[in-house]
Coordinates of C-alpha atoms and ligand atoms in Angstrom, one line a residue:
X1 CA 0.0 0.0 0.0
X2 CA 1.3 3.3 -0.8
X3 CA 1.6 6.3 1.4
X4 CA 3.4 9.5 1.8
X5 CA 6.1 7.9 4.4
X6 CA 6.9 5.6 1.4
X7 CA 7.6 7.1 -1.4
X8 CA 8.7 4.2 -3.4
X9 CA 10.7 5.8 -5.9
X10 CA 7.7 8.0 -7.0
X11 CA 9.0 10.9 -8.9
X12 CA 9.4 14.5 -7.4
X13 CA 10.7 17.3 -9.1
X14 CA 13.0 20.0 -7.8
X15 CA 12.0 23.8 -9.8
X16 CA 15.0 25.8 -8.1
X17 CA 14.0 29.1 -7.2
X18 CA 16.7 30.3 -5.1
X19 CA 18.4 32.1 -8.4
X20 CA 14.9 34.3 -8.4
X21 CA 12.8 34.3 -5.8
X22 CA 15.9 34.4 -3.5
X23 CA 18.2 37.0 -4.6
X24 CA 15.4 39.3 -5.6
X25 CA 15.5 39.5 -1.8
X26 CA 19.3 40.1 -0.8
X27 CA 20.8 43.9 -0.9
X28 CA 24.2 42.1 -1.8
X29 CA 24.5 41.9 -5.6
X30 CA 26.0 38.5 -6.6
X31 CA 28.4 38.9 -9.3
X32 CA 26.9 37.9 -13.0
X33 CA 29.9 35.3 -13.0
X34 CA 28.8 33.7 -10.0
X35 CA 25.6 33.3 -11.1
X36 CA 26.3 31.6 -14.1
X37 CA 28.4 29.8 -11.8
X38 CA 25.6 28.8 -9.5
X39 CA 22.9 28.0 -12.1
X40 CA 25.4 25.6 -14.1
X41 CA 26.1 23.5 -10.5
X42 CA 21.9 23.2 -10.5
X43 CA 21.8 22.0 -13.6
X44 CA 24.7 19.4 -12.9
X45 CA 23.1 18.7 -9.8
X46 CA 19.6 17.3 -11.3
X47 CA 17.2 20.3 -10.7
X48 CA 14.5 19.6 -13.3
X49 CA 13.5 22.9 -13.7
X50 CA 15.3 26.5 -12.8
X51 CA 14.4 30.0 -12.7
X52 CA 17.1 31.2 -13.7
X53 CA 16.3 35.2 -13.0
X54 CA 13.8 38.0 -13.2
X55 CA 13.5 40.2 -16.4
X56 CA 11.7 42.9 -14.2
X57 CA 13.0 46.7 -14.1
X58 CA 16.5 47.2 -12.6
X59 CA 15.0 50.3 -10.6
X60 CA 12.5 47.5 -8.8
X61 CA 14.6 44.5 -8.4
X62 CA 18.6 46.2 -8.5
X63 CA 19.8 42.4 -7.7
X64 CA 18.5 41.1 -11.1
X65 CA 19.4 43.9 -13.2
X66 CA 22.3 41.2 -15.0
X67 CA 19.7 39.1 -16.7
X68 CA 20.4 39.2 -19.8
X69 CA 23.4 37.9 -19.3
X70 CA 22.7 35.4 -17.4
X71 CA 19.9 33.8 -18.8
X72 CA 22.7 34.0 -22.4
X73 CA 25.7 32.6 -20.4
X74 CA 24.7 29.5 -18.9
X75 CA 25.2 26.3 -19.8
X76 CA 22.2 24.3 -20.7
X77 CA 21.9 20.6 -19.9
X78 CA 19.6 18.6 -22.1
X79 CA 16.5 18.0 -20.1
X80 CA 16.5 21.1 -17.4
X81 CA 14.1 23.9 -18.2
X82 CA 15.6 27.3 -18.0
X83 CA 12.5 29.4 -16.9
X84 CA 12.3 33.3 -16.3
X85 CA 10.0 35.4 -14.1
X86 CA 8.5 38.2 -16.1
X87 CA 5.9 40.9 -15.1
X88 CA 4.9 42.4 -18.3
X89 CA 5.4 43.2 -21.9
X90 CA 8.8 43.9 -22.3
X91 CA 10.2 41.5 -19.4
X92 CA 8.8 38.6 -22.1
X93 CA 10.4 40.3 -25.2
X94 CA 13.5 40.4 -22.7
X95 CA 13.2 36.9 -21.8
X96 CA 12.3 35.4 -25.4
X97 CA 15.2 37.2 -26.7
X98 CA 17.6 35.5 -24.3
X99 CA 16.4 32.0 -25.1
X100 CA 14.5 31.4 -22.1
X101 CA 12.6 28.1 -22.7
X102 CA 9.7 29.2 -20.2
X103 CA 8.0 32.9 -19.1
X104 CA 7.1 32.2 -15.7
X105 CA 4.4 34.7 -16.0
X106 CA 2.7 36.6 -12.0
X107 CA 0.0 37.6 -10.3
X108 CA -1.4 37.9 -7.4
X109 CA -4.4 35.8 -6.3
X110 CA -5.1 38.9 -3.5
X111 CA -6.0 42.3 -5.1
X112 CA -3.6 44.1 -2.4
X113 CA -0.8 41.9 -3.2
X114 CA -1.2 42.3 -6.6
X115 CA -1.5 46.3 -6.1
X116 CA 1.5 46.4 -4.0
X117 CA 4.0 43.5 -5.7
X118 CA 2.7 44.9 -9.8
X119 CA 1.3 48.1 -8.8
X120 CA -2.1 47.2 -11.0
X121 CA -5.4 45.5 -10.5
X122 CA -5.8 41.4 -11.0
X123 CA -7.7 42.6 -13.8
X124 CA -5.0 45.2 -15.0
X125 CA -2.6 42.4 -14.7
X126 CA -4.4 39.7 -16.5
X127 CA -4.7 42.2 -19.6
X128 CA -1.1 42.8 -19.6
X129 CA -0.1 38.7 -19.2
X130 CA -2.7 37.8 -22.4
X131 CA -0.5 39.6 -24.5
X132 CA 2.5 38.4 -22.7
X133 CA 0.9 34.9 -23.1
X134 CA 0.2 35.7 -26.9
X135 CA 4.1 36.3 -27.4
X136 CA 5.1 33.6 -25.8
X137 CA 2.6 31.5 -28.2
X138 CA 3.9 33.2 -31.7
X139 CA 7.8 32.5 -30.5
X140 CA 6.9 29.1 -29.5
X141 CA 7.9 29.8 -25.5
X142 CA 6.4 28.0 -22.8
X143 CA 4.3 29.6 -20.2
X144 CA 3.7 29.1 -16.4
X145 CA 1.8 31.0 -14.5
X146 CA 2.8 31.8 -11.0
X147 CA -0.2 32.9 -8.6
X148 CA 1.1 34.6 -5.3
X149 CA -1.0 34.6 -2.2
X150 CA -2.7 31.6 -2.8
X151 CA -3.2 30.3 0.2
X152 CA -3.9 33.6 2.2
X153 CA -2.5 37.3 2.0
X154 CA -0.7 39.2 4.4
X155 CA -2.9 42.1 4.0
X156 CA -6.1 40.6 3.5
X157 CA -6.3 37.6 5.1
X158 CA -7.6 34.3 3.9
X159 CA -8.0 34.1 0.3
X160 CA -10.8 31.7 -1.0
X161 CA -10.1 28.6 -2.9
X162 CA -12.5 29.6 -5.4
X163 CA -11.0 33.2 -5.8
X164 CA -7.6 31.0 -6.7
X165 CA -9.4 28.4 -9.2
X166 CA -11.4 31.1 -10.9
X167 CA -7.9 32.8 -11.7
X168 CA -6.4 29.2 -12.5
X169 CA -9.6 28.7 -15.1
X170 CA -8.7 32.1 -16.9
X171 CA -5.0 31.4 -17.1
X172 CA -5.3 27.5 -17.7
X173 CA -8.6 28.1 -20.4
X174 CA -8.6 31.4 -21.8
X175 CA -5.0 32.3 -22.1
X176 CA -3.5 28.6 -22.5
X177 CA -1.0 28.2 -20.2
X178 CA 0.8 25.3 -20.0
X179 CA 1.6 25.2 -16.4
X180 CA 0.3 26.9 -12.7
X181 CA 2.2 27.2 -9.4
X182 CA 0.3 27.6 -6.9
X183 CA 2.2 29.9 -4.4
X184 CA 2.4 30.4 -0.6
X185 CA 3.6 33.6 -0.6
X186 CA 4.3 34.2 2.9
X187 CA 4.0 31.1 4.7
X188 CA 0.2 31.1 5.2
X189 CA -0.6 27.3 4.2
X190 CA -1.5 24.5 6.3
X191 CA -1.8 20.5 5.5
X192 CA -5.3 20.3 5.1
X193 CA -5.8 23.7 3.0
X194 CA -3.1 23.0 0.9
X195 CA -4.6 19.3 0.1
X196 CA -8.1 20.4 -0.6
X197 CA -6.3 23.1 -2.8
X198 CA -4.0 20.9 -5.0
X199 CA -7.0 18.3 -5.1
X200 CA -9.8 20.3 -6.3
X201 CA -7.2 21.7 -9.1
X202 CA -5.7 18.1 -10.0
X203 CA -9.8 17.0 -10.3
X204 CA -10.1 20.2 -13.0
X205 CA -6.8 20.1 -14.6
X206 CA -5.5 16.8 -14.4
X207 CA -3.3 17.5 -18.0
X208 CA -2.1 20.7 -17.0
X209 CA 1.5 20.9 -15.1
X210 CA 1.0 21.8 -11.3
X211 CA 3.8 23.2 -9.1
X212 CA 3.2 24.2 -5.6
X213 CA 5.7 26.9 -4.0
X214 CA 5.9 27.3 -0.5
X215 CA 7.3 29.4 2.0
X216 CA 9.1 28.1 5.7
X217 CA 8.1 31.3 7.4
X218 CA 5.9 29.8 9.9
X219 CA 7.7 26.2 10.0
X220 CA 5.0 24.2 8.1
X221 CA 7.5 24.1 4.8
X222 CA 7.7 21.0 4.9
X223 CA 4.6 19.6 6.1
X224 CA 2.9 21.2 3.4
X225 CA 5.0 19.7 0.8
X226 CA 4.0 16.4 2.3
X227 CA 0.4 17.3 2.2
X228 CA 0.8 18.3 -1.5
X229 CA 2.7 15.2 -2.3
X230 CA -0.5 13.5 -0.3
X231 CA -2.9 15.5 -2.6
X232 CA -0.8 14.1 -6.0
X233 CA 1.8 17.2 -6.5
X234 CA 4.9 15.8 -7.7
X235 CA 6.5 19.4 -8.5
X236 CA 7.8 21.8 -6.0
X237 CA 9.3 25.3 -6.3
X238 CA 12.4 25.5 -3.8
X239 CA 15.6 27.2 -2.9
X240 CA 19.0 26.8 -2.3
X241 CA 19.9 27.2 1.4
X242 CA 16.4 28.5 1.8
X243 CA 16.9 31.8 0.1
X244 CA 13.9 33.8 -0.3
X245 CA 11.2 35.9 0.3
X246 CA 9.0 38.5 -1.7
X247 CA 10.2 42.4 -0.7
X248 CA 6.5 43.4 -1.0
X249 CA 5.1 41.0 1.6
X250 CA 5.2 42.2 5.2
X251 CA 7.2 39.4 7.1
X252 CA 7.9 37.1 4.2
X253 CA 10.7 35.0 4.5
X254 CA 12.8 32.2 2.6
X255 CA 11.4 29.2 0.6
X256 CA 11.3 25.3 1.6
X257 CA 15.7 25.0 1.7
X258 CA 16.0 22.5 -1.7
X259 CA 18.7 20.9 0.1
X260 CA 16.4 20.1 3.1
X261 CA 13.6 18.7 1.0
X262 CA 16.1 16.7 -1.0
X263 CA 17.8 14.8 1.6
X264 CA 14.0 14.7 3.6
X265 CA 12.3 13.1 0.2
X266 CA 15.1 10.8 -0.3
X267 CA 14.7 9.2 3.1
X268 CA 11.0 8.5 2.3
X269 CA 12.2 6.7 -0.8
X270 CA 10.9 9.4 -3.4
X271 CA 13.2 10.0 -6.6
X272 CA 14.4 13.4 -6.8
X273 CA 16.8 12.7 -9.5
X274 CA 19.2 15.5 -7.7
X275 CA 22.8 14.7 -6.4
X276 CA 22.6 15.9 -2.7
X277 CA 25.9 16.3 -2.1
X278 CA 25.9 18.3 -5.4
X279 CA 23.5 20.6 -4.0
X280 CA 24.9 21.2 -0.6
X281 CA 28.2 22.4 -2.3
X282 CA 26.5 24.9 -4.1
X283 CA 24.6 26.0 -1.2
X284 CA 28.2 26.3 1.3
X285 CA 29.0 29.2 -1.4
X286 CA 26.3 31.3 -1.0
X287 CA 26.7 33.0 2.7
X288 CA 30.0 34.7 1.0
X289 CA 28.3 35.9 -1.7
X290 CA 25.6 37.2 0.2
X291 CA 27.3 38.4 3.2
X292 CA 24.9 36.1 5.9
X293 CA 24.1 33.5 7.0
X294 CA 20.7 30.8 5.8
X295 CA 17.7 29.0 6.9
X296 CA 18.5 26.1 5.3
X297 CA 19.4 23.0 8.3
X298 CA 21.5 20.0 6.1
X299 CA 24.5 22.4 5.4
X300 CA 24.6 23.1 8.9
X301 CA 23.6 20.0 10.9
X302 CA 25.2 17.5 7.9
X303 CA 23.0 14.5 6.3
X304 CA 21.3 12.2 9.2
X305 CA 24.3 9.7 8.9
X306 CA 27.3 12.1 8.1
X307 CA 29.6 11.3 11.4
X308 CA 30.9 13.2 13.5
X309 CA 34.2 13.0 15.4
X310 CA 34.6 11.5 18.7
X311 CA 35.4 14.3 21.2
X312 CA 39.2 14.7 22.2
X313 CA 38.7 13.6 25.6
X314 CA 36.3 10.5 24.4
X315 CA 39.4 7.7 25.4
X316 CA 39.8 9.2 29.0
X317 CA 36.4 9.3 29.4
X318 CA 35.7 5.5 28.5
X319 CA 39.0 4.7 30.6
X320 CA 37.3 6.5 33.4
X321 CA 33.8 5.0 33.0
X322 CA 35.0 1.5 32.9
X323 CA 37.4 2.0 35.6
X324 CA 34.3 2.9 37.8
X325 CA 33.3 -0.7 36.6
Ligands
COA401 N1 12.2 45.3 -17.8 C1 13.0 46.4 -17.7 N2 12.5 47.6 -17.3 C2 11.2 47.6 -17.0 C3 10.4 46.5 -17.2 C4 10.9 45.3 -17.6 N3 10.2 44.2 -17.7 N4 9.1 46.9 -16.8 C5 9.2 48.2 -16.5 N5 10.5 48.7 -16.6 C6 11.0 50.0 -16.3 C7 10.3 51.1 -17.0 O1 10.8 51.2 -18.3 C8 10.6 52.3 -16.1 O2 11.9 52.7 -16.4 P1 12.2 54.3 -16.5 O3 11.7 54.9 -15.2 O4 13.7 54.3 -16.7 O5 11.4 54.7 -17.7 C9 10.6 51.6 -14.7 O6 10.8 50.3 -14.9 C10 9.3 51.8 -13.9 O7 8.3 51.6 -14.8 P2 6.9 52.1 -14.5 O8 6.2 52.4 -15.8 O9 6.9 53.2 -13.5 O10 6.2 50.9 -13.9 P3 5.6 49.7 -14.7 O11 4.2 49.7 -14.3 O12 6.0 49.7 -16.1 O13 6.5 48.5 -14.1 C11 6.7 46.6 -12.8 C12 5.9 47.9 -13.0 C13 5.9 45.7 -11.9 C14 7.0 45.9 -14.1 C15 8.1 47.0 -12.2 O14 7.9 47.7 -11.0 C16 8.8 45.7 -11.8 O15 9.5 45.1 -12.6 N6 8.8 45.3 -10.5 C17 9.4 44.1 -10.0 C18 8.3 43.2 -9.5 C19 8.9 41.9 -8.9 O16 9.8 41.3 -9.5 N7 8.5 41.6 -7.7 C20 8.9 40.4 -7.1 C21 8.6 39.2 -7.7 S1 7.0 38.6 -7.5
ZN402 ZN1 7.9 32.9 -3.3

């Protein structure tokens, strides 16, 4: 019988997000070289998908303001989608231009989100991704659309499920996207929200490609991940070290730590695909390019059978404790 503890061999993919979603977030700007650097271990590493950057304006997001380059400089392994976040018009002409095999297109699910993170309506906002979409479609581009806030919004409050698959119909049906992730912006999900969520959008759109992104802020990472895997996600957003956070979200903080989720889903017996030791090598190189410390726990604490030393006293103590017979 199957269940979540065993995941036997089941197939989960890693979307890395850290590149994005993470240094959106950091006032350090990590040189374009490093990067490159950074993206090309993910891709050697086994992360299915990566967002790779943000072709937003440089005045907004200062940390992304090398995309171009980046997005031109990598080195693609066969396989790995190379996705881009882009908020309008010319971010997708930016992105297409730089051979980004997806726009990961986004919106809000919350109206105050949306007016704070885009600075327009839903509505405004859904105007300006159908002709995003439609450019994508003429330059044969993939598209995924990325709802924020889906399971709640800092400044609203709970956000109905039905507000989030009404959105999901209009992006899914009307506009044609390929793919939705369903995001927990700032940590507001919980197990049994998040099931009924991924369930009722599996039941509707069991063709088109789900991811589910979540945020650690209030510890339920994890758990919610499990939950979705419960629910029949097998794709999760995720970031190095647990990098993260939206800047227009009161008290957001990192993403589900890819490394953490790797080594957890790998002792449930699910196939990630991704080299672990791979990914925590990457991950020891970012608190020097950022200039502090991460969330993320595996770097830190080591994998649950990495050894460590004896203490230098440990032979006088055993003397001592079996001369007390
Ligand atoms: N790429 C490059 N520059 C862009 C751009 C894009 N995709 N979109 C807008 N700009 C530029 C404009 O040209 C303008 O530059 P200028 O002042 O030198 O003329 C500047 O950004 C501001 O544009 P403005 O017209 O005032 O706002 P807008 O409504 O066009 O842009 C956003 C709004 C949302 C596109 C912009 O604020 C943005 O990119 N924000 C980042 C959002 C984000 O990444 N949030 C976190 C991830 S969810
Ligand atoms: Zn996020």
């Amino acid at each position: 019988m199957s269940s979540i503890w065993h995941g036997e061999g089941r197939r989960v993919r890693l979307c890395e997000v850290g590149m994005r979603d993470g240094l959106q977030n950091e006032a350090a700007f990590v040189p374009t070289a490093d990067k490159i650097d950074l993206v090309d271990a993910l891709s050697q590493a086994g992360a299915a998908k990566i967002e790779v950057t943000a072709f937003v304006s440089a005045q907004a997001i200062p940390a992304l303001r090398d995309a171009e380059v980046v997005m031109r400089e990598i080195r693609r392994r066969p396989g790995v989608v190379y996705s881009a976040l882009v908020p309008n018009v010319r971010g997708a002409q930016r992105a297409i231009d730089a051979r980004s095999d997806e726009l990961n297109l986004v919106m809000s699910a919350s109206e105050s989100h949306n007016l704070a993170n885009l600075r327009m309506t839903r509505g405004q906002s859904f105007a300006a991704l159908s002709q995003v979409a439609a450019l994508a479609r003429e330059a044969g581009v993939a598209v995924n659309v990325s709802l924020s806030c889906c399971f709640g919004c800092p400044m609203e409050g709970e956000v109905p499920a039905t507000t989030v698959l009404d959105w999901c119909e209009r992006f899914v049906d009307e506009l044609g996207a390929q793919g939705v992730t369903l995001c927990d912006t700032t940590g507001m999900a919980y197990p049994p929200q998040v099931q009924a969520l991924v369930r009722d959008f599996r039941a509707r759109w069991p063709a088109t490609a789900l991811t589910v992104h979540f945020h650690d802020t209030r510890g339920l990472g994890l758990a919610n991940l499990l939950a979705a895997i419960d629910a029949g996600a097998d794709c999760f957003d995720a970031s190095l070290g647990g990098l993260g956070g939206c800047p227009y979200a009161p008290g957001a903080s990192g993403n589900v730590c890819s490394e953490d989720m790797v080594h957890a889903l790998a002792l449930m017996g699910y196939d990630t695909g991704v080299d672990l030791h791979a990914l925590m090598n990457a991950a020891e190189r970012l608190p020097a390019l950022i200039g502090h410390d991460l969330p993320g726990q595996i770097v830190k604490a080591g994998r649950r059978l990495d050894l460590h030393p004896l203490p230098d006293d440990f032979e006088a103590t055993r003397a001592r404790a079996l001369g007390r017979g």
